[in-house]
Amino acid sequence: MKIGVVTFPGSLDDVDAQRAVRLAGAEPVALWHGDHDLKGVDAVILPGGFSYGDYLRCGAIARFAPVMTEVVEGANKGMPVLGICNGFQILCESHLLPGALIRNDHRTFVCRDQELVVENAGTAWTRAYEQGQQITVPLKNGEGGFVADAETLDRLEGEGRVVVRYVGANPNGSLRDIAGVTNERGNVVGLMPHPEHAVEDLCGPGTDGLGFFASAVQALAAV
Amino acid sequence: MARVIVDVMPKPEILDPQGKAVHGALPRLGFTGVTDVRQGKRFELEVAQADEATLAEVERIAGTLLSNPVIEDYTVRVEVDA
């Protein structure tokens, strides 16, 4: 079982994501933004960082990277795709997920261990969790405010497509405390917090993040 | 040669933290007459000819890359030399 992790110019957390994939029991495969090639992987992770220096808008230029043609094609066919932080921004810019991420309302970078509640434990990336489970993973962003129009937000809530929500004080101004969402099919998930930084007891706040990667392994095994 | 200007602004209903920061700095500098500030982006595109086909292309550029329709509006205009 192979899970690809795309490296863009300016990606930071690609190696951590590869490590999380390995700890979850799958084989991580490094993918390059400039290649029209997914190297036969079964799922793809777009990692955190500052692709293309966040120029223009976060994720706006990465969206048009060569590899994204194949990622979008795969996602539309049901391949599991996870976007973490900058990856989430790229998925929104690619229109694989609704909404957009804007600068934090308090205008400062936030970096802390963040409590989340898993509100949809049915997606390809959250099925290893219990519905309503509370988890703690690191959050670090400057432009993490999730916004969409009221109609879109209502639809996301109504269809159970809010995957994770912030617990406690809202860290970045995200509307309705939304930390992550999924597409209609449940194979594409994006979130601002970083589960790949919570996969080992030695570093980070614990191992609560491992479930995202274990979920994909479960989902792929079930196919 | 001609210059086409694309202005991109955050939609009115979208929070603009940068504009707010600028607005917040004004009273500290003694400027008290400004009630709100919104910050956007201006793109200057040099083109061979600002004909209909080129402007249609600039519209597509503005809508796909220069702005994100979820959070931003854009306008396209040809800059006339003084």
mmCIF file of C-alpha atoms in Angstrom:
data_model
loop_
_atom_site.group_PDB
_atom_site.id
_atom_site.type_symbol
_atom_site.label_atom_id
_atom_site.label_comp_id
_atom_site.label_asym_id
_atom_site.label_seq_id
_atom_site.Cartn_x
_atom_site.Cartn_y
_atom_site.Cartn_z
ATOM 1 C CA MET A 1 0.000 0.000 0.000
ATOM 2 C CA LYS A 2 1.616 3.231 -1.175
ATOM 3 C CA ILE A 3 0.783 6.761 -0.044
ATOM 4 C CA GLY A 4 2.427 9.591 -1.975
ATOM 5 C CA VAL A 5 3.527 12.860 -0.397
ATOM 6 C CA VAL A 6 3.976 15.770 -2.797
ATOM 7 C CA THR A 7 6.923 18.108 -2.332
ATOM 8 C CA PHE A 8 6.408 21.615 -3.723
ATOM 9 C CA PRO A 9 9.083 24.322 -3.632
ATOM 10 C CA GLY A 10 8.562 25.608 -0.089
ATOM 11 C CA SER A 11 6.948 22.503 1.401
ATOM 12 C CA LEU A 12 8.091 22.012 5.012
ATOM 13 C CA ASP A 13 6.269 19.031 6.444
ATOM 14 C CA ASP A 14 6.641 16.518 3.628
ATOM 15 C CA VAL A 15 9.191 14.400 5.508
ATOM 16 C CA ASP A 16 7.066 14.379 8.677
ATOM 17 C CA ALA A 17 4.080 13.284 6.598
ATOM 18 C CA GLN A 18 6.159 10.478 5.060
ATOM 19 C CA ARG A 19 7.175 9.365 8.560
ATOM 20 C CA ALA A 20 3.543 9.361 9.707
ATOM 21 C CA VAL A 21 2.614 7.220 6.699
ATOM 22 C CA ARG A 22 5.360 4.735 7.584
ATOM 23 C CA LEU A 23 4.275 4.585 11.251
ATOM 24 C CA ALA A 24 0.717 3.885 10.113
ATOM 25 C CA GLY A 25 1.925 0.858 8.177
ATOM 26 C CA ALA A 26 1.995 2.091 4.585
ATOM 27 C CA GLU A 27 4.865 2.804 2.238
ATOM 28 C CA PRO A 28 5.509 6.541 1.747
ATOM 29 C CA VAL A 29 6.405 7.611 -1.789
ATOM 30 C CA ALA A 30 7.982 10.998 -2.469
ATOM 31 C CA LEU A 31 6.203 12.812 -5.323
ATOM 32 C CA TRP A 32 7.578 15.893 -7.065
ATOM 33 C CA HIS A 33 5.440 18.915 -7.946
ATOM 34 C CA GLY A 34 6.985 19.179 -11.410
ATOM 35 C CA ASP A 35 6.203 15.609 -12.511
ATOM 36 C CA HIS A 36 3.017 14.459 -14.213
ATOM 37 C CA ASP A 37 3.438 11.213 -12.300
ATOM 38 C CA LEU A 38 1.833 9.744 -9.175
ATOM 39 C CA LYS A 39 4.177 6.699 -9.331
ATOM 40 C CA GLY A 40 1.302 4.279 -8.856
ATOM 41 C CA VAL A 41 0.348 5.424 -5.342
ATOM 42 C CA ASP A 42 -3.033 4.557 -3.803
ATOM 43 C CA ALA A 43 -3.472 7.871 -1.966
ATOM 44 C CA VAL A 44 -1.858 11.318 -1.888
ATOM 45 C CA ILE A 45 -0.985 13.794 0.864
ATOM 46 C CA LEU A 46 -0.378 17.490 0.162
ATOM 47 C CA PRO A 47 1.789 18.565 3.114
ATOM 48 C CA GLY A 48 2.159 21.788 5.058
ATOM 49 C CA GLY A 49 4.571 24.591 4.318
ATOM 50 C CA PHE A 50 4.680 27.666 2.122
ATOM 51 C CA SER A 51 4.514 26.387 -1.447
ATOM 52 C CA TYR A 52 5.843 28.951 -3.920
ATOM 53 C CA GLY A 53 6.443 31.292 -0.991
ATOM 54 C CA ASP A 54 2.682 31.757 -0.517
ATOM 55 C CA TYR A 55 2.978 34.301 -3.356
ATOM 56 C CA LEU A 56 -0.289 35.676 -4.748
ATOM 57 C CA ARG A 57 -2.427 33.631 -2.325
ATOM 58 C CA CYS A 58 -1.592 30.547 -0.263
ATOM 59 C CA GLY A 59 -1.872 27.562 -2.600
ATOM 60 C CA ALA A 60 -2.800 29.658 -5.647
ATOM 61 C CA ILE A 61 0.295 28.798 -7.677
ATOM 62 C CA ALA A 62 0.740 25.250 -6.359
ATOM 63 C CA ARG A 63 -2.721 24.513 -7.692
ATOM 64 C CA PHE A 64 -1.335 24.767 -11.223
ATOM 65 C CA ALA A 65 1.749 22.589 -10.569
ATOM 66 C CA PRO A 66 2.058 19.738 -13.092
ATOM 67 C CA VAL A 67 1.435 16.997 -10.512
ATOM 68 C CA MET A 68 -1.897 18.594 -9.546
ATOM 69 C CA THR A 69 -3.438 17.511 -12.867
ATOM 70 C CA GLU A 70 -3.043 13.883 -11.783
ATOM 71 C CA VAL A 71 -4.020 14.622 -8.156
ATOM 72 C CA VAL A 72 -7.291 16.269 -9.244
ATOM 73 C CA GLU A 73 -8.003 13.435 -11.701
ATOM 74 C CA GLY A 74 -7.365 10.830 -9.014
ATOM 75 C CA ALA A 75 -9.432 12.686 -6.421
ATOM 76 C CA ASN A 76 -12.372 12.853 -8.825
ATOM 77 C CA LYS A 77 -12.118 9.086 -9.297
ATOM 78 C CA GLY A 78 -12.231 8.483 -5.531
ATOM 79 C CA MET A 79 -8.554 8.281 -4.605
ATOM 80 C CA PRO A 80 -8.015 9.392 -0.986
ATOM 81 C CA VAL A 81 -6.363 12.837 -0.859
ATOM 82 C CA LEU A 82 -5.405 14.632 2.363
ATOM 83 C CA GLY A 83 -4.375 18.287 2.485
ATOM 84 C CA ILE A 84 -2.711 19.495 5.670
ATOM 85 C CA CYS A 85 -2.409 23.248 6.313
ATOM 86 C CA ASN A 86 -0.848 24.545 3.056
ATOM 87 C CA GLY A 87 -2.198 21.352 1.478
ATOM 88 C CA PHE A 88 -5.697 22.329 2.620
ATOM 89 C CA GLN A 89 -5.206 25.760 1.053
ATOM 90 C CA ILE A 90 -4.134 24.080 -2.212
ATOM 91 C CA LEU A 91 -7.216 21.812 -2.192
ATOM 92 C CA CYS A 92 -9.482 24.853 -1.731
ATOM 93 C CA GLU A 93 -7.721 26.746 -4.530
ATOM 94 C CA SER A 94 -8.110 23.637 -6.720
ATOM 95 C CA HIS A 95 -11.859 23.607 -5.985
ATOM 96 C CA LEU A 96 -11.588 20.040 -4.702
ATOM 97 C CA LEU A 97 -12.868 21.455 -1.408
ATOM 98 C CA PRO A 98 -15.213 24.415 -0.863
ATOM 99 C CA GLY A 99 -14.293 27.669 0.856
ATOM 100 C CA ALA A 100 -10.971 29.435 1.270
ATOM 101 C CA LEU A 101 -8.402 30.190 3.961
ATOM 102 C CA ILE A 102 -7.658 33.803 4.824
ATOM 103 C CA ARG A 103 -5.285 35.559 7.215
ATOM 104 C CA ASN A 104 -5.940 34.864 10.903
ATOM 105 C CA ASP A 105 -8.391 37.411 12.324
ATOM 106 C CA HIS A 106 -5.917 38.393 15.091
ATOM 107 C CA ARG A 107 -3.206 38.914 12.414
ATOM 108 C CA THR A 108 -0.557 36.880 14.233
ATOM 109 C CA PHE A 109 0.901 33.464 13.550
ATOM 110 C CA VAL A 110 -0.510 30.826 15.866
ATOM 111 C CA CYS A 111 1.480 27.787 17.029
ATOM 112 C CA ARG A 112 0.040 25.596 19.751
ATOM 113 C CA ASP A 113 -1.346 22.206 20.673
ATOM 114 C CA GLN A 114 -4.960 22.366 19.566
ATOM 115 C CA GLU A 115 -7.916 20.359 20.765
ATOM 116 C CA LEU A 116 -10.276 19.190 18.023
ATOM 117 C CA VAL A 117 -13.468 17.188 17.860
ATOM 118 C CA VAL A 118 -13.873 14.648 15.048
ATOM 119 C CA GLU A 119 -17.350 15.341 13.689
ATOM 120 C CA ASN A 120 -17.217 13.008 10.719
ATOM 121 C CA ALA A 121 -15.552 9.668 11.392
ATOM 122 C CA GLY A 122 -16.720 8.297 8.057
ATOM 123 C CA THR A 123 -14.165 9.774 5.653
ATOM 124 C CA ALA A 124 -11.193 7.967 4.125
ATOM 125 C CA TRP A 125 -8.956 9.914 6.531
ATOM 126 C CA THR A 126 -10.967 9.746 9.783
ATOM 127 C CA ARG A 127 -12.542 6.286 9.878
ATOM 128 C CA ALA A 128 -10.062 5.110 12.545
ATOM 129 C CA TYR A 129 -11.562 7.653 14.976
ATOM 130 C CA GLU A 130 -14.804 7.505 16.939
ATOM 131 C CA GLN A 131 -17.516 9.955 16.007
ATOM 132 C CA GLY A 132 -17.215 12.861 18.475
ATOM 133 C CA GLN A 133 -13.733 11.837 19.636
ATOM 134 C CA GLN A 134 -11.613 14.690 20.981
ATOM 135 C CA ILE A 135 -7.995 14.763 19.869
ATOM 136 C CA THR A 136 -5.017 17.100 20.362
ATOM 137 C CA VAL A 137 -2.648 17.905 17.495
ATOM 138 C CA PRO A 138 -0.381 20.887 16.755
ATOM 139 C CA LEU A 139 -1.761 23.880 14.890
ATOM 140 C CA LYS A 140 0.581 26.401 13.243
ATOM 141 C CA ASN A 141 -0.565 28.902 10.666
ATOM 142 C CA GLY A 142 -0.770 32.539 9.716
ATOM 143 C CA GLU A 143 -3.560 32.159 7.180
ATOM 144 C CA GLY A 144 -5.875 29.561 8.646
ATOM 145 C CA GLY A 145 -9.195 31.346 8.831
ATOM 146 C CA PHE A 146 -11.706 29.129 7.005
ATOM 147 C CA VAL A 147 -14.346 31.172 5.187
ATOM 148 C CA ALA A 148 -17.216 30.388 2.828
ATOM 149 C CA ASP A 149 -20.605 31.982 2.216
ATOM 150 C CA ALA A 150 -23.437 31.163 4.630
ATOM 151 C CA GLU A 151 -25.159 28.898 2.106
ATOM 152 C CA THR A 152 -22.010 26.797 1.642
ATOM 153 C CA LEU A 153 -21.454 26.612 5.415
ATOM 154 C CA ASP A 154 -25.054 25.471 5.947
ATOM 155 C CA ARG A 155 -24.650 22.825 3.252
ATOM 156 C CA LEU A 156 -21.388 21.557 4.774
ATOM 157 C CA GLU A 157 -23.001 21.312 8.210
ATOM 158 C CA GLY A 158 -26.159 19.711 6.822
ATOM 159 C CA GLU A 159 -24.257 17.086 4.847
ATOM 160 C CA GLY A 160 -21.913 16.261 7.730
ATOM 161 C CA ARG A 161 -18.917 17.514 5.781
ATOM 162 C CA VAL A 162 -17.316 19.350 8.691
ATOM 163 C CA VAL A 163 -14.681 16.742 9.532
ATOM 164 C CA VAL A 164 -12.970 18.388 12.507
ATOM 165 C CA ARG A 165 -13.905 21.448 14.542
ATOM 166 C CA TYR A 166 -11.838 23.518 16.989
ATOM 167 C CA VAL A 167 -12.665 22.978 20.667
ATOM 168 C CA GLY A 168 -12.380 25.966 23.013
ATOM 169 C CA ALA A 169 -11.225 29.401 21.885
ATOM 170 C CA ASN A 170 -11.231 29.825 18.102
ATOM 171 C CA PRO A 171 -7.529 30.022 17.116
ATOM 172 C CA ASN A 172 -7.771 31.868 13.794
ATOM 173 C CA GLY A 173 -11.217 33.238 13.084
ATOM 174 C CA SER A 174 -12.445 30.211 11.137
ATOM 175 C CA LEU A 175 -16.176 30.527 10.583
ATOM 176 C CA ARG A 176 -18.201 28.184 12.807
ATOM 177 C CA ASP A 177 -14.911 26.927 14.339
ATOM 178 C CA ILE A 178 -14.322 24.737 11.273
ATOM 179 C CA ALA A 179 -10.849 23.145 11.263
ATOM 180 C CA GLY A 180 -11.321 20.708 8.384
ATOM 181 C CA VAL A 181 -13.838 19.690 5.726
ATOM 182 C CA THR A 182 -14.394 16.927 3.180
ATOM 183 C CA ASN A 183 -15.849 16.652 -0.324
ATOM 184 C CA GLU A 184 -19.208 15.000 -1.063
ATOM 185 C CA ARG A 185 -17.622 11.605 -1.575
ATOM 186 C CA GLY A 186 -15.544 11.705 1.617
ATOM 187 C CA ASN A 187 -12.265 10.806 -0.093
ATOM 188 C CA VAL A 188 -10.772 14.325 -0.088
ATOM 189 C CA VAL A 189 -10.128 15.893 3.323
ATOM 190 C CA GLY A 190 -8.389 19.152 4.187
ATOM 191 C CA LEU A 191 -7.552 20.537 7.617
ATOM 192 C CA MET A 192 -5.386 23.306 9.051
ATOM 193 C CA PRO A 193 -4.028 21.416 12.128
ATOM 194 C CA HIS A 194 -1.097 19.029 11.661
ATOM 195 C CA PRO A 195 -1.841 15.396 12.559
ATOM 196 C CA GLU A 196 1.561 14.361 11.152
ATOM 197 C CA HIS A 197 3.205 16.184 14.081
ATOM 198 C CA ALA A 198 1.349 14.033 16.626
ATOM 199 C CA VAL A 199 2.329 10.468 15.748
ATOM 200 C CA GLU A 200 4.994 9.628 18.332
ATOM 201 C CA ASP A 201 5.156 10.160 22.105
ATOM 202 C CA LEU A 202 8.702 11.488 21.947
ATOM 203 C CA CYS A 203 7.761 14.590 19.938
ATOM 204 C CA GLY A 204 4.587 16.611 20.073
ATOM 205 C CA PRO A 205 1.503 16.322 22.225
ATOM 206 C CA GLY A 206 0.955 12.574 21.761
ATOM 207 C CA THR A 207 -0.165 10.188 19.061
ATOM 208 C CA ASP A 208 -3.676 11.478 18.391
ATOM 209 C CA GLY A 209 -2.762 12.398 14.809
ATOM 210 C CA LEU A 210 -1.859 8.881 13.752
ATOM 211 C CA GLY A 211 -5.525 8.071 13.153
ATOM 212 C CA PHE A 212 -5.611 10.136 9.945
ATOM 213 C CA PHE A 213 -2.951 7.951 8.356
ATOM 214 C CA ALA A 214 -4.269 4.710 9.881
ATOM 215 C CA SER A 215 -7.677 5.640 8.434
ATOM 216 C CA ALA A 216 -6.291 5.782 4.906
ATOM 217 C CA VAL A 217 -4.594 2.411 5.408
ATOM 218 C CA GLN A 218 -7.969 0.980 6.558
ATOM 219 C CA ALA A 219 -9.831 2.631 3.692
ATOM 220 C CA LEU A 220 -7.380 1.288 1.103
ATOM 221 C CA ALA A 221 -7.444 -2.191 2.627
ATOM 222 C CA ALA A 222 -11.241 -2.181 2.365
ATOM 223 C CA VAL A 223 -11.223 -1.431 -1.385
ATOM 224 C CA MET B 1 2.009 48.212 -26.309
ATOM 225 C CA ALA B 2 -0.774 48.715 -23.851
ATOM 226 C CA ARG B 3 -1.222 48.220 -20.147
ATOM 227 C CA VAL B 4 -4.189 46.414 -18.634
ATOM 228 C CA ILE B 5 -4.894 46.892 -14.945
ATOM 229 C CA VAL B 6 -6.496 44.181 -12.847
ATOM 230 C CA ASP B 7 -7.638 45.274 -9.395
ATOM 231 C CA VAL B 8 -8.422 42.498 -6.917
ATOM 232 C CA MET B 9 -10.290 43.298 -3.703
ATOM 233 C CA PRO B 10 -11.543 41.108 -0.853
ATOM 234 C CA LYS B 11 -15.318 40.722 -1.105
ATOM 235 C CA PRO B 12 -17.153 43.175 1.174
ATOM 236 C CA GLU B 13 -18.430 40.401 3.450
ATOM 237 C CA ILE B 14 -14.960 38.837 3.874
ATOM 238 C CA LEU B 15 -12.912 39.970 6.857
ATOM 239 C CA ASP B 16 -9.825 41.940 5.775
ATOM 240 C CA PRO B 17 -7.307 41.729 8.651
ATOM 241 C CA GLN B 18 -4.641 43.665 6.711
ATOM 242 C CA GLY B 19 -6.989 46.549 5.975
ATOM 243 C CA LYS B 20 -7.997 46.561 9.624
ATOM 244 C CA ALA B 21 -4.344 46.746 10.697
ATOM 245 C CA VAL B 22 -3.755 49.724 8.398
ATOM 246 C CA HIS B 23 -6.912 51.402 9.637
ATOM 247 C CA GLY B 24 -5.844 50.817 13.225
ATOM 248 C CA ALA B 25 -2.500 52.525 12.597
ATOM 249 C CA LEU B 26 -3.990 55.740 11.205
ATOM 250 C CA PRO B 27 -5.229 57.339 14.468
ATOM 251 C CA ARG B 28 -1.833 56.668 16.032
ATOM 252 C CA LEU B 29 -0.337 58.831 13.296
ATOM 253 C CA GLY B 30 -2.874 61.566 13.866
ATOM 254 C CA PHE B 31 -5.112 60.766 10.876
ATOM 255 C CA THR B 32 -8.630 60.660 12.213
ATOM 256 C CA GLY B 33 -10.853 61.163 9.162
ATOM 257 C CA VAL B 34 -10.723 57.610 7.745
ATOM 258 C CA THR B 35 -13.610 55.347 8.777
ATOM 259 C CA ASP B 36 -12.476 52.122 7.084
ATOM 260 C CA VAL B 37 -9.629 50.654 5.004
ATOM 261 C CA ARG B 38 -9.767 47.650 2.666
ATOM 262 C CA GLN B 39 -6.533 46.303 1.185
ATOM 263 C CA GLY B 40 -6.390 44.665 -2.221
ATOM 264 C CA LYS B 41 -3.931 43.944 -5.017
ATOM 265 C CA ARG B 42 -3.203 45.716 -8.295
ATOM 266 C CA PHE B 43 -1.726 43.832 -11.260
ATOM 267 C CA GLU B 44 -0.275 45.615 -14.300
ATOM 268 C CA LEU B 45 -0.284 43.413 -17.388
ATOM 269 C CA GLU B 46 1.695 44.578 -20.415
ATOM 270 C CA VAL B 47 0.097 43.396 -23.659
ATOM 271 C CA ALA B 48 0.833 44.010 -27.326
ATOM 272 C CA GLN B 49 -2.677 45.217 -28.020
ATOM 273 C CA ALA B 50 -5.632 45.808 -25.718
ATOM 274 C CA ASP B 51 -8.093 44.395 -28.235
ATOM 275 C CA GLU B 52 -11.246 42.440 -27.478
ATOM 276 C CA ALA B 53 -9.555 39.026 -27.655
ATOM 277 C CA THR B 54 -6.746 40.101 -25.324
ATOM 278 C CA LEU B 55 -9.155 41.604 -22.813
ATOM 279 C CA ALA B 56 -11.213 38.409 -22.848
ATOM 280 C CA GLU B 57 -8.018 36.515 -22.077
ATOM 281 C CA VAL B 58 -7.149 38.921 -19.240
ATOM 282 C CA GLU B 59 -10.641 38.337 -17.820
ATOM 283 C CA ARG B 60 -9.896 34.609 -17.742
ATOM 284 C CA ILE B 61 -6.476 35.231 -16.147
ATOM 285 C CA ALA B 62 -8.085 37.452 -13.517
ATOM 286 C CA GLY B 63 -10.795 34.918 -12.730
ATOM 287 C CA THR B 64 -8.587 31.819 -12.594
ATOM 288 C CA LEU B 65 -5.220 32.906 -11.195
ATOM 289 C CA LEU B 66 -5.137 36.529 -10.040
ATOM 290 C CA SER B 67 -8.259 36.276 -7.869
ATOM 291 C CA ASN B 68 -10.052 33.577 -5.900
ATOM 292 C CA PRO B 69 -13.773 34.021 -6.609
ATOM 293 C CA VAL B 70 -14.642 32.583 -3.186
ATOM 294 C CA ILE B 71 -13.139 35.546 -1.365
ATOM 295 C CA GLU B 72 -12.270 38.210 -3.948
ATOM 296 C CA ASP B 73 -13.752 40.387 -6.699
ATOM 297 C CA TYR B 74 -11.772 41.799 -9.612
ATOM 298 C CA THR B 75 -12.069 44.537 -12.212
ATOM 299 C CA VAL B 76 -10.234 44.799 -15.543
ATOM 300 C CA ARG B 77 -9.501 48.098 -17.275
ATOM 301 C CA VAL B 78 -7.151 49.441 -19.910
ATOM 302 C CA GLU B 79 -4.803 52.160 -18.713
ATOM 303 C CA VAL B 80 -4.941 55.147 -21.039
ATOM 304 C CA ASP B 81 -1.714 57.114 -21.440
ATOM 305 C CA ALA B 82 -1.922 60.666 -20.184
#
